[in-house]
PDB file of C-alpha atoms in Angstrom:
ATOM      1  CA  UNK L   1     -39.002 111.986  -4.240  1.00 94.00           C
ATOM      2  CA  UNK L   2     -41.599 108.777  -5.449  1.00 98.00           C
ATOM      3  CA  UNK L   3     -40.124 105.330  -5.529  1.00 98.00           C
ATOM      4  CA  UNK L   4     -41.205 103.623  -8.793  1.00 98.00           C
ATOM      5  CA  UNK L   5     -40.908  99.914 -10.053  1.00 98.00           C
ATOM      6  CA  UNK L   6     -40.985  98.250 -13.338  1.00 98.00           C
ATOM      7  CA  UNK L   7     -39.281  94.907 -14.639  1.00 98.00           C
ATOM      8  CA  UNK L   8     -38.496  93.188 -17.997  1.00 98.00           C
ATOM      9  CA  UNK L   9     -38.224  96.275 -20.185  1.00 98.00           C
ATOM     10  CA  UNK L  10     -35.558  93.639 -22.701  1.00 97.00           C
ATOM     11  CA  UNK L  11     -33.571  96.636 -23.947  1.00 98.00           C
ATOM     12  CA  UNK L  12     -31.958  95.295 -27.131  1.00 96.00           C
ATOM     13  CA  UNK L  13     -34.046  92.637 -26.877  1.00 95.00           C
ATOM     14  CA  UNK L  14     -35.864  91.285 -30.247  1.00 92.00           C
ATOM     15  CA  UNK L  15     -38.042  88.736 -28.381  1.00 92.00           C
ATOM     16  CA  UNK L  16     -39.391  91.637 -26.917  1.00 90.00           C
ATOM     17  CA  UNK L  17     -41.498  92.907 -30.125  1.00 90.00           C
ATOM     18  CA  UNK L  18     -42.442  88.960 -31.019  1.00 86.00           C
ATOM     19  CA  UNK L  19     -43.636  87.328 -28.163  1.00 81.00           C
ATOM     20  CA  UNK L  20     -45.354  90.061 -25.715  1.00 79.00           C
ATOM     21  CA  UNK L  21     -46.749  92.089 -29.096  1.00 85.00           C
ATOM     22  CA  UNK L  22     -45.074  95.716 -27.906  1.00 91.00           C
ATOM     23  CA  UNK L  23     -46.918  98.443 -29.902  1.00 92.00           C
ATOM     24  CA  UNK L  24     -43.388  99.461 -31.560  1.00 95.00           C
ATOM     25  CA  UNK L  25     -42.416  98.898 -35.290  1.00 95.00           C
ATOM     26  CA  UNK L  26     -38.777  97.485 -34.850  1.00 95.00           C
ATOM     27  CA  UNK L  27     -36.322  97.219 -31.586  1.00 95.00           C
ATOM     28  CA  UNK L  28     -34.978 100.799 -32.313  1.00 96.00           C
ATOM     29  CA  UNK L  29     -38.328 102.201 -31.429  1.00 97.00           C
ATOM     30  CA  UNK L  30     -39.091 100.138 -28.624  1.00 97.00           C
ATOM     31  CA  UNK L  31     -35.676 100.711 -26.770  1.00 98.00           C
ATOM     32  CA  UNK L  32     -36.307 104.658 -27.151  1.00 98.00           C
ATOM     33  CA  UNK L  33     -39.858 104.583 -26.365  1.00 98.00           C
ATOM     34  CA  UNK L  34     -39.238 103.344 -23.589  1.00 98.00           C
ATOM     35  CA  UNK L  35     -36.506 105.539 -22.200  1.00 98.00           C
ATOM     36  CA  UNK L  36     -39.324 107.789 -23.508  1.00 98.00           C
ATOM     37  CA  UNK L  37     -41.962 106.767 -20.929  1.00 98.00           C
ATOM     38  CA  UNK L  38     -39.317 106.251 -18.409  1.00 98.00           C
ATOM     39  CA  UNK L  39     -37.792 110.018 -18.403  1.00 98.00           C
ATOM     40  CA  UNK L  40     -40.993 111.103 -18.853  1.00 98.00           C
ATOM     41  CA  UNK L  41     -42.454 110.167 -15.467  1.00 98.00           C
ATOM     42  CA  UNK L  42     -39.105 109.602 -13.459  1.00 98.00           C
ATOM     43  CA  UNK L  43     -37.375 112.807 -12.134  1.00 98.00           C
ATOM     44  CA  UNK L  44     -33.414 112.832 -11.462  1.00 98.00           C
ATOM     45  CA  UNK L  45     -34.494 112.438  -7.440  1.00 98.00           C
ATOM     46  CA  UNK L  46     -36.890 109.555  -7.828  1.00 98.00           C
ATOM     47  CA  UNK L  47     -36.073 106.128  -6.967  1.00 98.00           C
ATOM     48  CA  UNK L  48     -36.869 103.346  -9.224  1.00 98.00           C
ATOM     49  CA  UNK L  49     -36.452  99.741  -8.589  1.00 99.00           C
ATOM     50  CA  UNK L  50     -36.162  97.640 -11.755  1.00 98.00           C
ATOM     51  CA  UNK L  51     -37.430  94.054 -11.438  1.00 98.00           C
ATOM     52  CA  UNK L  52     -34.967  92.037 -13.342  1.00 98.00           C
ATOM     53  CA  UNK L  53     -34.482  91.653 -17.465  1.00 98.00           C
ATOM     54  CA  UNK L  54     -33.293  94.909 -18.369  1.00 98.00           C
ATOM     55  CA  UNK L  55     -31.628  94.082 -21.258  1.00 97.00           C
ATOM     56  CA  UNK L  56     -30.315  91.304 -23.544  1.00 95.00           C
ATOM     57  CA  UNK L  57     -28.525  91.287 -26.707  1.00 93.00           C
ATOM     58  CA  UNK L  58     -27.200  94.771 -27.138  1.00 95.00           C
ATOM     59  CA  UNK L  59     -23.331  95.184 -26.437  1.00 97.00           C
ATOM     60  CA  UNK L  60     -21.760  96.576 -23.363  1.00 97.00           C
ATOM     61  CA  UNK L  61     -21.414  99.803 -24.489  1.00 98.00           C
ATOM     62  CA  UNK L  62     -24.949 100.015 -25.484  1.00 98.00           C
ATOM     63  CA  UNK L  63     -26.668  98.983 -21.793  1.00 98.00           C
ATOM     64  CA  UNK L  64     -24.084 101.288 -20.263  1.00 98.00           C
ATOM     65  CA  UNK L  65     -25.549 103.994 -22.645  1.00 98.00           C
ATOM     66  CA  UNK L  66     -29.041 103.268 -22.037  1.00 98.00           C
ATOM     67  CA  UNK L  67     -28.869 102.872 -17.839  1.00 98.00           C
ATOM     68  CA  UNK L  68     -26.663 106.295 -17.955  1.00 98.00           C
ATOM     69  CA  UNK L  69     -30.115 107.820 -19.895  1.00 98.00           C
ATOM     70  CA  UNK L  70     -32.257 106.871 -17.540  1.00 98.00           C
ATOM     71  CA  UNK L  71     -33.654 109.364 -14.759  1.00 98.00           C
ATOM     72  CA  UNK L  72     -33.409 108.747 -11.119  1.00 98.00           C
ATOM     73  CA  UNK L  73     -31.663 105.999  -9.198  1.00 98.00           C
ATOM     74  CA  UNK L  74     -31.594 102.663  -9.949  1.00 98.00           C
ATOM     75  CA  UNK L  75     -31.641  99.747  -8.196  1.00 98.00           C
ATOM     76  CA  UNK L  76     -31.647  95.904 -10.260  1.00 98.00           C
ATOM     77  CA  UNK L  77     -33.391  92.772  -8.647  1.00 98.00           C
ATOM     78  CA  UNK L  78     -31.728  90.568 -10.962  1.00 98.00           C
ATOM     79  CA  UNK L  79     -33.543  88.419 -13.354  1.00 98.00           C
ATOM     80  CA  UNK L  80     -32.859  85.469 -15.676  1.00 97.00           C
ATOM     81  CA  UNK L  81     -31.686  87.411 -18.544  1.00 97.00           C
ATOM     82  CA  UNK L  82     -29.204  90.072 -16.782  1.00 98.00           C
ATOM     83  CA  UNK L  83     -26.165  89.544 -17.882  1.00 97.00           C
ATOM     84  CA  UNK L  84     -22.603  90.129 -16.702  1.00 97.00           C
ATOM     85  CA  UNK L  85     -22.511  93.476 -18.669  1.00 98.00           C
ATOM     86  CA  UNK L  86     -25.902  94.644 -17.059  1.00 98.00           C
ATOM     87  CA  UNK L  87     -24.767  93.791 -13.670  1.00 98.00           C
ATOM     88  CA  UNK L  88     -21.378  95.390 -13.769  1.00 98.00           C
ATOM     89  CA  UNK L  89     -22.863  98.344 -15.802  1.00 98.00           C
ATOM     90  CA  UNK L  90     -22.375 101.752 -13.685  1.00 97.00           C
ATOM     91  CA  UNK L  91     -25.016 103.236 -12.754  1.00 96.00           C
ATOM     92  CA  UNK L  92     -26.941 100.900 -10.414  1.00 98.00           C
ATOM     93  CA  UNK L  93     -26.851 102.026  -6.853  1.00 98.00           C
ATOM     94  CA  UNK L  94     -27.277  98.514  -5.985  1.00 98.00           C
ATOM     95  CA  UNK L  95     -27.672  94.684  -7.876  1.00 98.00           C
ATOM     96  CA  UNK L  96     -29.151  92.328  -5.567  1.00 98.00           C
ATOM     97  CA  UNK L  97     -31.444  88.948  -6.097  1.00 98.00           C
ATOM     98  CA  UNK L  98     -33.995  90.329  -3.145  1.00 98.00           C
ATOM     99  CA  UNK L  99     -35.047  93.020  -1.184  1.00 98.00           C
ATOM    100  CA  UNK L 100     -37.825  93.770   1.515  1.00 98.00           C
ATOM    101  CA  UNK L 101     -38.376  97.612   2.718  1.00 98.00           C
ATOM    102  CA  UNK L 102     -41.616 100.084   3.008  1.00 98.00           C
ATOM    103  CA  UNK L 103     -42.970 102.362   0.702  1.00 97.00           C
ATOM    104  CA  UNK L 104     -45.568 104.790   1.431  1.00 93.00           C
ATOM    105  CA  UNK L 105     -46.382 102.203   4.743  1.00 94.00           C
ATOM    106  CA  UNK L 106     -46.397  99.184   2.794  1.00 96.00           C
ATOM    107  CA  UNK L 107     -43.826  96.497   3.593  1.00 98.00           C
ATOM    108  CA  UNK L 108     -42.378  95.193  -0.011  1.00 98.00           C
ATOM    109  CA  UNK L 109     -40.987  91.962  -0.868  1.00 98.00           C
ATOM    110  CA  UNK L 110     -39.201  91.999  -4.597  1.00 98.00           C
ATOM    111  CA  UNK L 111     -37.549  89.543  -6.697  1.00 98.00           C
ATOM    112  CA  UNK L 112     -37.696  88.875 -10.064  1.00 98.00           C
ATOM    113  CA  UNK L 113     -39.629  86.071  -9.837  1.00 98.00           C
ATOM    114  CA  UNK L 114     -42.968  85.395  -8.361  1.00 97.00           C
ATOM    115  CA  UNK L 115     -43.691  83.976  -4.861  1.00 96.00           C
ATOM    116  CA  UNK L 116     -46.319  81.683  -3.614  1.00 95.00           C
ATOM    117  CA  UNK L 117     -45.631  82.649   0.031  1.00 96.00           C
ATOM    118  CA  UNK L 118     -42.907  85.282   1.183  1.00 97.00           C
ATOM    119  CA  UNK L 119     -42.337  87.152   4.514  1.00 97.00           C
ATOM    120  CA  UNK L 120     -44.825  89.297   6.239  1.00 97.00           C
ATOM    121  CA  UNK L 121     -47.290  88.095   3.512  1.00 96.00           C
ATOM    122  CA  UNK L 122     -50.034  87.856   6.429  1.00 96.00           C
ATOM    123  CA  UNK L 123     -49.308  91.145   7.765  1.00 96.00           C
ATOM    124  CA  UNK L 124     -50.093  93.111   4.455  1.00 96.00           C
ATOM    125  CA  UNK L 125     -46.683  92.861   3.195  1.00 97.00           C
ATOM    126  CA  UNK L 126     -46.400  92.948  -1.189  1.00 98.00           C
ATOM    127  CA  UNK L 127     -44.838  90.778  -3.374  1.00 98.00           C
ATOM    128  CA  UNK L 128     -44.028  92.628  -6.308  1.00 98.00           C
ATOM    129  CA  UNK L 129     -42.349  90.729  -9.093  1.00 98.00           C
ATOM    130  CA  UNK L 130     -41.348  90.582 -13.088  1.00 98.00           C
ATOM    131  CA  UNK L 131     -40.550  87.523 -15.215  1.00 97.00           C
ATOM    132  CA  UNK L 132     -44.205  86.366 -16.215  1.00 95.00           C
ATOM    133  CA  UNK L 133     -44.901  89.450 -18.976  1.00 93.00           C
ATOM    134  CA  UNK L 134     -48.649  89.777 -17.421  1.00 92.00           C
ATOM    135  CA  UNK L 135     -49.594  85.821 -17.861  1.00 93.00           C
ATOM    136  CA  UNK L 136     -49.918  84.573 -14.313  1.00 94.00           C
ATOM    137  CA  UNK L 137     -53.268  84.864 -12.552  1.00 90.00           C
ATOM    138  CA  UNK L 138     -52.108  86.936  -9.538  1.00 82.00           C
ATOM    139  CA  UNK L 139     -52.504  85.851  -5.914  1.00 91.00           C
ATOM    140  CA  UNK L 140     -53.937  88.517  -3.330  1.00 94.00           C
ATOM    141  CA  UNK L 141     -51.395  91.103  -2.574  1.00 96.00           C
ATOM    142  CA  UNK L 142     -48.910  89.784  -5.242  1.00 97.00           C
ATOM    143  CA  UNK L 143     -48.421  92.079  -8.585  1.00 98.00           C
ATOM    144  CA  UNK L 144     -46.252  91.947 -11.670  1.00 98.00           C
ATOM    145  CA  UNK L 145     -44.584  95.080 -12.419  1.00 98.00           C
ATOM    146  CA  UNK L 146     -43.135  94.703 -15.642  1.00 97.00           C
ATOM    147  CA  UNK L 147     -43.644  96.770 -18.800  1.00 97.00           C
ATOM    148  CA  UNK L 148     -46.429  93.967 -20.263  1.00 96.00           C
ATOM    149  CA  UNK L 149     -48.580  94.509 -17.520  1.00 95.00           C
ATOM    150  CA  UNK L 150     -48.149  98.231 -16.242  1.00 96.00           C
ATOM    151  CA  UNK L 151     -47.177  99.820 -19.331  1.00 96.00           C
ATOM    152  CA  UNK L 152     -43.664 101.552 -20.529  1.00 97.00           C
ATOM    153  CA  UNK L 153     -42.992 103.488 -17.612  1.00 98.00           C
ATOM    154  CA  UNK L 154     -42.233 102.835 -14.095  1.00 98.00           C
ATOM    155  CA  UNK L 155     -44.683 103.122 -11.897  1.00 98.00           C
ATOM    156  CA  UNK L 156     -45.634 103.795  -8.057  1.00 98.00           C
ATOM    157  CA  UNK L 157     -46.554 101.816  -5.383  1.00 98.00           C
ATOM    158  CA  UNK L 158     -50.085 103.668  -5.714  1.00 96.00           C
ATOM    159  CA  UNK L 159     -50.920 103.040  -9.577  1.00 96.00           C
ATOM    160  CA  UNK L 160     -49.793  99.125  -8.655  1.00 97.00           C
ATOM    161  CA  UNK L 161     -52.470  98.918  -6.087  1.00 95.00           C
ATOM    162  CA  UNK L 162     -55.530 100.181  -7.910  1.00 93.00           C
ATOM    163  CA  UNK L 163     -54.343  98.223 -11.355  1.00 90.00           C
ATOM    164  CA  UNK L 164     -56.560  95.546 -10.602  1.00 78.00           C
ATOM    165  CA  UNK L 165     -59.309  98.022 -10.089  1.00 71.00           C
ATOM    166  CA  UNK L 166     -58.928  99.756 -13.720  1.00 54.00           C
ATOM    167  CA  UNK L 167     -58.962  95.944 -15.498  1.00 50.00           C
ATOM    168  CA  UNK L 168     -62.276  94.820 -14.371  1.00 43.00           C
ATOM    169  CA  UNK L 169     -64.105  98.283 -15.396  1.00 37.00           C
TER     170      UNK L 169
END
């Protein structure tokens, strides 16, 4: 079982195609390829913690559709665009606004939004966030896991910690 993370995937979300240039022609194929990339690398036993924005604009029916299509289980740090139909939506083994654990001996500190400071930040402890679509400069030991910066699918703890390392090749 891996624990994954990824943020602001905007199902249903039109904004999504204009302002952070996805490579998909229209919403249709961005929703499914990113289900896609999703079922692709998540198995039914994985974990994957979703950073916040996971969808706006498509109906009730549609996020409860989508989540339900999803491997794995799936945990929401809510973010500025969940709405009340995301939140309620079945499916989520929890909705929360925070959460600190460890994964793979790393302590983890998660919202949607990025920190300047947060707890255990001098003891090695992560800040891994959504919301800013790739355009903040990061601080040390801070990362953005949405789809902008890490791609379509979730990913684990050990791909976020050596992205830095494939950029500056």
């Amino acid at each position: 079982m891996t624990t994954f993370f990824t943020g602001d995937t905007h199902f249903g979300d039109p904004r999504a195609l204009r302002f952070d240039h996805r490579p998909y022609p229209d919403l249709e194929a961005h929703d499914a390829g990113l289900i896609a990339a999703w079922n692709a690398t998540v198995a039914p036993a994985d974990t994957v913690w979703h950073l916040g924005d996971f969808a706006l604009g498509p109906s009730g029916d549609r996020i409860r559709e989508i989540l339900a299509g999803l491997n794995g289980e799936k945990h929401l740090i809510v973010g500025n665009n969940d709405g009340s139909d995301t939140l309620t939506a079945p499916g989520w083994a929890s909705v929360r606004h925070y959460a600190e654990f460890a994964v793979e001996g790393r302590m983890v500190v998660l919202c949607h939004y990025a920190f300047r400071t947060w707890n255990g930040m001098s003891r090695g402890a992560l800040n891994l966030h959504g919301h800013s679509h790739g355009k903040l400069k990061p601080m040390p030991k801070q990362y953005d896991v949405g789809v902008d910066p890490m791609g379509a699918a979730p990913v684990p703890l050990s791909a976020i910690l050596t992205s830095r390392l494939r950029r500056k090749r």
